[in-house]
XYZ file of C-alpha atoms in Angstrom:
618
model
C 104.844 111.424 37.558
C 105.026 107.733 38.119
C 105.755 105.444 35.240
C 103.173 102.803 34.403
C 103.233 99.849 36.760
C 104.683 97.481 34.184
C 108.141 96.178 33.487
C 109.922 98.726 31.325
C 113.046 98.104 29.301
C 114.468 101.052 27.425
C 114.017 100.282 23.754
C 114.801 103.724 22.470
C 118.300 102.541 21.627
C 121.242 104.633 22.784
C 119.692 105.625 26.061
C 120.933 108.496 28.202
C 121.669 107.798 31.826
C 119.549 109.245 34.628
C 118.361 112.584 33.161
C 117.326 115.610 35.144
C 113.718 114.444 34.927
C 113.930 110.651 34.603
C 111.595 109.335 31.986
C 111.797 105.735 33.093
C 113.580 103.604 35.689
C 117.317 103.375 35.253
C 118.257 100.492 32.973
C 121.465 99.318 31.309
C 122.104 101.243 28.080
C 121.015 99.535 24.902
C 124.455 99.964 23.319
C 128.003 100.696 24.442
C 127.757 104.030 22.727
C 124.937 105.092 25.076
C 127.132 104.746 28.154
C 129.473 107.434 26.833
C 126.649 109.918 26.320
C 124.595 109.666 29.481
C 124.917 113.307 30.345
C 124.772 114.735 26.873
C 122.601 117.852 26.408
C 119.210 117.464 24.769
C 119.064 119.746 21.727
C 115.896 120.164 19.727
C 115.916 117.901 16.690
C 116.279 119.849 13.453
C 115.609 118.390 10.032
C 118.708 117.093 8.295
C 119.847 119.254 5.440
C 118.230 118.325 2.194
C 115.540 116.116 3.696
C 112.966 118.097 1.791
C 109.838 116.450 3.220
C 108.350 119.322 5.157
C 104.845 117.955 5.240
C 105.421 114.565 6.763
C 109.124 114.133 7.527
C 109.679 112.908 11.049
C 112.344 115.582 11.437
C 110.234 118.411 10.080
C 109.406 119.898 13.440
C 105.730 119.769 12.514
C 104.926 118.109 15.819
C 105.520 121.169 17.942
C 102.007 121.174 19.306
C 101.274 124.628 17.927
C 98.230 123.602 15.954
C 95.750 120.922 15.041
C 96.112 118.409 12.226
C 94.442 120.384 9.476
C 91.703 118.846 7.334
C 94.017 119.064 4.309
C 95.899 116.057 5.685
C 93.161 113.942 4.078
C 93.933 115.487 0.723
C 94.764 113.829 -2.567
C 97.012 110.824 -2.199
C 96.173 110.220 1.473
C 94.061 107.097 1.991
C 91.076 107.197 4.321
C 88.888 104.637 6.020
C 85.578 106.018 4.758
C 86.711 106.221 1.131
C 88.057 102.668 1.236
C 84.822 101.333 2.726
C 82.794 103.149 0.069
C 84.909 101.571 -2.663
C 84.556 98.099 -1.137
C 80.777 98.427 -0.845
C 80.569 99.689 -4.396
C 82.568 96.726 -5.673
C 79.843 94.351 -4.463
C 77.120 96.385 -6.154
C 74.962 96.732 -3.056
C 73.873 100.042 -1.485
C 74.045 98.602 2.020
C 77.207 99.005 4.085
C 78.549 95.460 4.108
C 82.183 95.987 5.073
C 83.752 96.811 8.425
C 87.294 97.824 9.336
C 89.099 95.473 11.698
C 90.921 96.897 14.704
C 91.811 94.017 17.031
C 95.389 92.761 16.896
C 94.310 89.122 16.537
C 92.094 89.746 13.494
C 94.607 92.066 11.850
C 96.996 89.132 11.546
C 94.668 87.675 8.913
C 92.562 90.487 7.478
C 92.123 94.263 7.474
C 88.521 94.563 6.246
C 85.669 92.071 6.557
C 82.248 91.694 4.982
C 80.627 89.472 7.660
C 78.874 86.302 6.534
C 75.531 87.386 8.031
C 75.537 90.665 6.091
C 76.538 88.911 2.876
C 73.817 86.277 3.312
C 71.204 89.024 3.601
C 72.560 90.841 0.537
C 73.189 87.725 -1.572
C 70.584 85.065 -0.623
C 70.306 81.644 -2.166
C 73.848 80.425 -1.605
C 75.167 76.881 -1.553
C 75.819 74.840 1.635
C 79.188 75.607 3.150
C 81.027 74.453 6.268
C 78.804 73.255 9.118
C 75.832 73.137 6.682
C 75.555 76.943 6.732
C 74.640 78.573 3.436
C 77.578 80.217 1.714
C 76.511 83.644 0.368
C 76.243 83.657 -3.430
C 78.579 86.593 -4.034
C 79.333 86.998 -7.747
C 82.901 85.732 -8.349
C 83.649 88.669 -10.643
C 82.835 91.059 -7.782
C 85.243 89.248 -5.456
C 88.013 89.199 -8.053
C 87.500 92.906 -8.781
C 88.155 94.018 -5.178
C 91.995 93.959 -5.326
C 91.940 96.175 -8.418
C 90.054 99.008 -6.682
C 91.846 102.319 -7.118
C 91.367 105.892 -5.973
C 93.342 108.739 -4.392
C 91.847 107.987 -0.964
C 91.484 104.195 -1.321
C 93.988 101.948 0.408
C 95.961 99.623 -1.894
C 94.285 96.227 -1.589
C 96.147 92.953 -2.015
C 93.705 90.062 -1.855
C 90.013 89.286 -1.274
C 89.033 85.767 -0.290
C 86.127 83.779 1.113
C 86.604 82.709 4.745
C 84.280 81.154 7.339
C 83.792 84.635 8.786
C 82.922 86.197 5.427
C 84.821 88.053 2.722
C 88.245 89.069 4.036
C 90.491 91.699 2.475
C 94.129 92.421 3.210
C 95.939 95.640 2.380
C 99.261 95.847 0.567
C 101.072 97.034 3.621
C 104.401 98.382 2.301
C 102.500 100.527 -0.196
C 100.106 101.703 2.536
C 103.066 102.719 4.702
C 104.559 104.564 1.741
C 101.377 106.461 0.951
C 100.590 107.428 4.545
C 104.138 108.246 5.661
C 105.492 109.552 2.388
C 105.221 112.989 0.769
C 101.927 114.283 -0.523
C 101.286 113.410 -4.149
C 100.174 116.629 -5.758
C 98.402 119.552 -4.087
C 96.513 118.853 -0.905
C 92.775 119.305 -1.011
C 90.348 119.897 1.862
C 88.954 116.929 3.699
C 85.735 115.399 2.478
C 82.943 116.957 4.471
C 85.036 119.867 5.752
C 82.593 122.453 6.984
C 82.237 126.187 7.039
C 79.825 128.444 8.861
C 79.682 129.597 12.450
C 78.628 128.204 15.810
C 77.983 130.147 19.006
C 78.872 128.084 22.083
C 77.079 129.482 25.112
C 78.211 128.349 28.559
C 75.783 129.690 31.225
C 78.040 128.383 34.032
C 80.236 131.447 33.484
C 77.345 133.841 34.216
C 76.605 132.806 37.790
C 77.684 134.943 40.704
C 78.651 131.938 42.822
C 82.027 130.197 42.687
C 82.591 127.614 39.981
C 82.027 124.018 41.062
C 83.360 120.866 39.358
C 79.970 120.434 37.621
C 80.372 123.907 36.089
C 83.956 123.155 35.166
C 82.860 120.126 33.173
C 80.648 122.137 30.837
C 83.315 124.838 30.405
C 86.026 122.293 29.562
C 83.686 120.573 27.119
C 82.838 123.848 25.360
C 86.531 124.797 25.187
C 87.471 121.415 23.661
C 84.526 121.440 21.239
C 85.521 124.922 20.064
C 88.998 123.665 19.147
C 87.580 120.651 17.321
C 85.156 122.781 15.311
C 87.869 125.284 14.367
C 90.031 122.421 13.107
C 87.190 121.563 10.692
C 86.947 125.116 9.360
C 83.976 126.225 11.477
C 83.965 129.719 12.958
C 83.299 129.686 16.702
C 82.108 132.404 19.077
C 82.288 131.766 22.822
C 79.716 133.394 25.122
C 79.677 134.979 27.673
C 82.834 137.065 27.811
C 84.581 136.814 31.171
C 84.118 139.910 33.291
C 86.844 141.581 35.319
C 84.849 141.603 38.554
C 85.546 137.902 39.179
C 88.711 135.896 39.551
C 89.136 133.331 36.808
C 92.477 131.905 37.926
C 91.309 128.318 37.650
C 90.386 128.786 33.965
C 93.834 130.177 33.203
C 95.492 127.377 35.146
C 93.534 124.818 33.107
C 94.605 126.549 29.861
C 91.005 127.337 28.930
C 91.019 129.888 26.120
C 87.916 131.971 26.767
C 87.339 135.579 25.653
C 87.215 138.331 28.218
C 86.394 141.989 28.024
C 84.124 144.803 29.050
C 80.519 145.275 28.009
C 80.178 146.257 24.364
C 78.875 149.713 23.531
C 75.981 148.259 21.535
C 74.605 146.106 24.363
C 72.667 148.862 26.192
C 70.797 149.692 22.979
C 70.083 146.006 22.410
C 68.703 145.660 25.948
C 66.447 148.659 25.379
C 65.168 147.108 22.149
C 64.405 143.848 23.969
C 62.499 145.767 26.636
C 60.455 147.475 23.954
C 59.713 144.118 22.343
C 58.572 142.736 25.688
C 56.216 145.674 26.077
C 54.526 144.709 22.813
C 54.477 140.978 23.511
C 50.961 139.560 24.167
C 52.290 136.889 26.534
C 54.275 139.359 28.687
C 53.104 141.672 31.444
C 55.087 144.508 32.990
C 55.761 144.314 36.731
C 55.809 147.329 39.015
C 58.123 147.122 41.996
C 56.194 146.740 45.211
C 54.939 144.238 47.768
C 54.822 140.725 46.383
C 57.154 141.460 43.469
C 60.635 139.970 43.509
C 63.419 142.530 43.449
C 64.662 143.345 39.969
C 61.767 141.693 38.107
C 60.515 143.899 35.281
C 58.283 141.507 33.300
C 56.365 138.280 33.698
C 56.297 136.146 30.557
C 53.998 133.174 30.015
C 56.274 130.683 28.279
C 53.937 127.683 28.311
C 51.326 129.244 26.070
C 54.003 130.190 23.509
C 55.487 126.670 23.525
C 52.031 125.184 22.932
C 51.117 127.670 20.194
C 54.362 127.043 18.309
C 54.251 123.272 18.787
C 57.781 123.230 20.197
C 59.022 119.754 21.139
C 61.461 118.669 23.817
C 60.917 121.400 26.405
C 60.259 120.700 30.050
C 56.487 120.471 30.663
C 56.943 122.536 33.832
C 57.887 125.649 31.869
C 55.309 128.254 32.819
C 55.900 131.829 33.970
C 59.357 133.413 33.705
C 60.283 136.409 35.844
C 62.453 138.557 33.599
C 65.152 140.810 35.064
C 67.629 143.237 33.543
C 70.251 140.492 33.795
C 68.090 138.168 31.714
C 67.912 140.712 28.912
C 71.657 141.394 29.101
C 72.269 137.668 28.549
C 70.040 137.683 25.463
C 71.659 140.855 24.155
C 75.115 139.287 24.403
C 73.919 136.215 22.524
C 72.424 138.413 19.812
C 75.688 140.336 19.469
C 77.644 137.070 19.096
C 75.284 135.962 16.312
C 75.719 139.271 14.490
C 79.508 138.923 14.686
C 79.494 135.447 13.128
C 80.890 135.380 9.586
C 78.089 133.177 8.217
C 75.790 134.971 5.803
C 72.419 133.938 4.477
C 69.886 131.483 5.788
C 71.639 128.420 4.330
C 74.705 129.064 6.460
C 72.962 130.704 9.393
C 74.779 130.716 12.699
C 73.858 127.889 15.079
C 73.576 128.404 18.834
C 74.528 125.604 21.210
C 73.925 126.005 24.924
C 76.475 123.829 26.772
C 74.941 123.327 30.202
C 75.157 120.983 33.143
C 71.979 119.085 33.955
C 71.203 121.368 36.915
C 71.139 124.443 34.645
C 69.079 122.889 31.883
C 65.663 124.123 33.027
C 66.829 127.737 33.430
C 68.453 127.636 29.998
C 65.262 126.337 28.399
C 63.476 129.353 29.861
C 66.033 131.681 28.292
C 65.768 129.784 25.009
C 61.984 130.250 24.783
C 62.171 133.905 25.810
C 64.673 134.563 23.009
C 62.376 132.835 20.500
C 59.540 135.084 21.627
C 61.524 138.323 21.323
C 63.553 137.460 18.219
C 61.685 135.147 15.816
C 64.696 134.848 13.518
C 66.237 131.791 11.923
C 69.094 131.687 14.438
C 66.820 131.424 17.481
C 65.073 128.472 15.845
C 68.471 126.771 15.567
C 69.111 126.759 19.317
C 70.216 123.373 20.657
C 71.174 122.158 24.122
C 74.251 120.046 24.845
C 73.616 118.783 28.374
C 76.373 117.441 30.633
C 75.556 114.750 33.167
C 76.071 115.240 36.903
C 79.476 115.363 38.575
C 79.378 113.415 41.827
C 82.110 114.253 44.328
C 82.877 111.597 46.921
C 84.449 112.218 50.332
C 84.082 116.015 50.310
C 84.599 117.663 53.671
C 82.431 120.513 52.342
C 81.187 121.669 48.938
C 84.344 121.983 46.862
C 85.023 124.692 44.318
C 86.750 124.273 40.979
C 89.850 126.074 42.248
C 90.083 123.763 45.264
C 89.658 120.763 42.986
C 92.561 121.954 40.829
C 94.827 122.582 43.818
C 94.010 119.171 45.284
C 94.912 117.359 42.062
C 98.068 119.451 41.737
C 99.131 118.564 45.288
C 98.512 114.876 44.571
C 100.614 115.104 41.407
C 103.421 116.814 43.290
C 103.386 114.271 46.126
C 103.473 111.375 43.663
C 106.397 112.967 41.827
C 108.364 113.402 45.064
C 107.790 109.748 45.922
C 108.926 108.698 42.447
C 111.831 111.062 41.845
C 112.787 112.380 45.281
C 114.624 115.699 45.384
C 114.484 116.098 41.605
C 110.740 116.703 41.786
C 111.298 119.603 44.189
C 113.400 121.528 41.677
C 111.835 124.740 40.377
C 112.026 123.412 36.843
C 109.419 120.813 37.793
C 106.741 123.447 38.413
C 105.697 123.720 34.767
C 105.835 119.944 34.283
C 103.598 119.302 37.299
C 101.193 122.050 36.199
C 100.902 120.475 32.729
C 100.394 116.991 34.152
C 97.706 118.334 36.483
C 95.862 119.976 33.607
C 96.110 116.728 31.611
C 94.796 114.678 34.552
C 91.782 116.966 35.049
C 90.930 117.313 31.360
C 90.989 113.546 30.823
C 89.050 113.015 34.047
C 86.334 115.370 32.822
C 86.326 114.680 29.076
C 87.016 110.973 28.567
C 83.445 110.107 29.625
C 80.477 110.723 27.319
C 79.088 114.145 28.209
C 75.625 112.854 29.078
C 76.964 110.302 31.607
C 77.717 110.876 35.267
C 81.283 111.470 36.440
C 82.405 110.459 39.926
C 85.376 112.310 41.416
C 87.102 110.501 44.244
C 89.027 113.310 45.901
C 90.908 111.012 48.256
C 92.111 108.719 45.498
C 95.200 110.143 43.817
C 95.527 107.342 41.264
C 93.875 109.556 38.648
C 96.985 111.714 38.679
C 99.792 109.251 38.431
C 98.894 105.640 37.767
C 97.195 103.385 35.271
C 96.719 103.514 31.538
C 93.476 105.521 31.608
C 94.876 108.827 32.825
C 96.002 111.958 31.050
C 99.348 111.614 32.785
C 99.904 108.281 31.029
C 99.279 109.956 27.673
C 101.740 112.748 28.463
C 104.293 110.181 29.617
C 104.211 108.378 26.277
C 104.372 111.638 24.355
C 107.544 112.446 26.320
C 109.002 109.024 25.521
C 108.799 109.880 21.826
C 110.545 113.203 22.407
C 113.353 111.437 24.250
C 113.687 108.863 21.454
C 114.197 111.530 18.799
C 116.496 113.615 20.976
C 118.633 110.518 21.513
C 118.718 109.820 17.784
C 119.681 113.398 16.955
C 122.577 113.388 19.423
C 123.818 110.150 17.856
C 123.636 111.768 14.401
C 125.630 114.762 15.631
C 128.340 112.408 16.952
C 128.451 110.575 13.642
C 127.164 107.315 15.102
C 124.157 107.266 12.763
C 123.699 108.966 9.404
C 120.916 111.574 9.188
C 117.434 110.384 8.388
C 117.218 110.085 4.586
C 114.458 111.736 2.537
C 111.224 109.831 2.928
C 111.230 108.887 -0.755
C 114.355 106.794 -0.108
C 112.964 104.833 2.845
C 112.213 101.128 2.577
C 108.887 100.532 4.302
C 108.912 96.819 3.505
C 111.137 96.581 6.604
C 108.098 97.303 8.806
C 106.876 93.779 9.498
C 106.007 93.922 13.208
C 102.325 93.549 14.077
C 102.565 96.597 16.324
C 103.763 98.755 13.432
C 100.737 97.946 11.293
C 98.497 98.443 14.345
C 99.848 101.987 14.839
C 99.394 102.877 11.185
C 96.042 101.190 10.546
C 94.273 102.052 13.812
C 95.690 105.532 14.469
C 97.556 107.274 11.631
C 95.039 106.215 8.988
C 91.759 107.174 10.755
C 93.013 110.156 12.765
C 91.612 112.922 10.491
C 88.258 111.131 10.527
C 88.452 110.813 14.327
C 88.719 114.605 14.559
C 85.750 114.987 12.217
C 83.694 112.550 14.256
C 84.530 114.338 17.496
C 83.386 117.656 16.022
C 80.116 116.330 14.582
C 76.946 117.837 16.033
C 74.145 115.773 14.507
C 70.706 117.395 14.564
C 68.338 115.832 17.091
C 65.726 113.500 15.701
C 63.247 114.990 18.153
C 63.441 117.818 20.636
C 66.176 120.309 21.372
C 68.907 118.160 22.924
C 71.905 117.153 20.853
C 74.778 114.853 21.597
C 78.447 115.196 20.720
C 81.301 112.724 20.570
C 83.596 114.891 22.664
C 85.009 111.882 24.507
C 86.425 110.538 21.238
C 89.784 112.339 21.317
C 90.611 111.385 24.922
C 89.707 107.758 24.312
C 91.707 107.762 21.079
C 94.783 109.131 22.869
C 94.490 106.638 25.712
C 94.234 103.674 23.340
C 97.064 105.030 21.183
C 99.235 105.382 24.296
C 98.538 101.792 25.314
C 99.378 100.339 21.888
C 102.410 102.580 21.414
C 103.692 101.701 24.898
C 103.302 97.991 24.177
C 105.205 98.347 20.894
C 107.934 100.559 22.376
C 108.543 98.178 25.286
C 108.866 95.226 22.917
C 110.703 96.533 19.846
C 114.220 97.891 19.545
C 114.096 101.218 17.688
C 117.686 102.465 17.810
C 120.170 99.620 17.658
C 123.825 99.044 17.016
C 125.222 101.355 14.333
C 125.555 98.722 11.617
C 124.650 99.823 8.074
C 122.580 96.706 7.368
C 120.240 97.708 10.238
C 119.700 101.308 9.128
C 116.841 100.663 6.666
C 114.630 99.228 9.383
C 115.639 101.873 11.933
C 114.863 104.744 9.540
C 111.481 103.293 8.566
C 110.578 102.900 12.239
C 111.666 106.456 12.998
C 109.497 107.753 10.170
C 106.524 105.810 11.531
C 107.032 107.005 15.104
C 107.546 110.568 13.920
C 104.071 110.405 12.399
C 102.767 108.956 15.674
C 104.366 111.901 17.467
C 102.547 114.286 15.116
C 99.242 112.620 15.963
C 99.919 112.966 19.687
C 100.750 116.650 19.327
C 97.788 117.439 17.085
C 95.292 115.632 19.325
C 96.701 117.232 22.478
C 96.370 120.652 20.823
C 92.580 120.201 20.750
C 92.816 119.935 24.555
C 95.188 122.917 24.884
C 97.856 120.569 26.240
C 101.468 121.251 25.215
C 103.575 118.128 24.618
C 106.253 117.478 27.212
C 109.779 116.832 25.982
C 110.642 114.749 29.038
C 109.353 113.847 32.493
């Protein structure tokens, strides 16, 4: 994989020489000590004896990519954005949301939260003339002075609140914020606010078709797979439908690390199909069809959907829904959905299982037909909770012929391999590169498919291989920066084993006042702080205001990782992490390692929702 097309100086400190899989262009070592250890082995970093901070210690091994950042990470003692904003709004005594969190590097030099002047003027009218003859909002002085004293287990420690031309500006006490977010948990962890239970059935009709999977089908499958991981991380039970059958080859799904259930037909399905047939026979809007001239092969019933939709006052369905020709296969699909609902752990109407049909836009009409038929045959609460998550079209440019999902995967893999050979020569042809190239290919495809809002169109340029290897918007760039962190900590651990550096002290002994770089606060405030809430946002499925379509924020995680990679890369290229082994420099080095260890955890946890294992080196 090619490194980003920017000047790169190794700032990981004692840098190894050209490794087996070079992580970056060869550069002079950062210290004399590094030159002696260029070919040192790369052991896995183990926590130093007695470190004792298993939850958050950078050396805890928690970043192995085996799971998702659990909701309990927002437990007692861990500040959150939402809780801090609620406290700030409450301090001004107004129900409206007046405050916003800053994120831009320029604004964060002066403030962390802002109540804009326009919002304050609306909430506190009748102010006095201020600069440029604009009215200064008449905010009660006691409310302003009370802001720094706000307290709470999930409220950031606030330092100062002052009037500025832009509005009320608040700064956070940064050393204390670093301590609370990077330090050990204070007391028992509690579940995240808003953590959910219940069950969701994710139905992906693209896996029912007899034809080969196309990129447009692959998009809906990848989205359902990612959404399932996000929901599980929030405590929601998930059932995936349909089960993959053995009569088709699903190699491309395995290659893309899609975790989808497979198996034979359940023993209860034939009985369920028979019950659905009997229900159709009693349905006033259905008529049995005898096989003969003019009847399509396999059709057993004709069902008038339009009259049912009108009678029930259903909203959001295609006006062209009319007569559905029902086959045995149609009833088998409904029977499998019913079985999935029955297997959901949710009990009672208040926690009834929800059904979400994840479809591409070309399948939407057919799925609406199936939706209405199920409502007719099973007037239960769960059928009334059906929603449709529709993916926009996937446009493929420069295709020599209609391309299948497997061909798409192989093409991207070939492009990744060719780019690696150009970058690394013979090293990239080593057998050990096979797994690395496979992982980078999966990352490139998942980010290509999932970093765009699901309802928007995606354009795949099959002749342009830049998606695989270049730029800051690709999955490969994210994996590259994840590997840079692994190399940093491996380098540090080898130096500890040689006695060059002491082991990382317990987190309670670290001095976070040494973290004064703008990039360090940016990483904590924009990524470590809001990450649990980012996962919650990505898993939210808000009910539609009208109709049956819902939207999801499934692009959130990919965009978050891309932006994190850009800001981490900028910081890492600019700041020396591991320096000369002088004791007076250790406090800053240890604080930075603790911060970047938490960044590594975020990378691993976010990648786990995409079924992407972190790479230790590239």
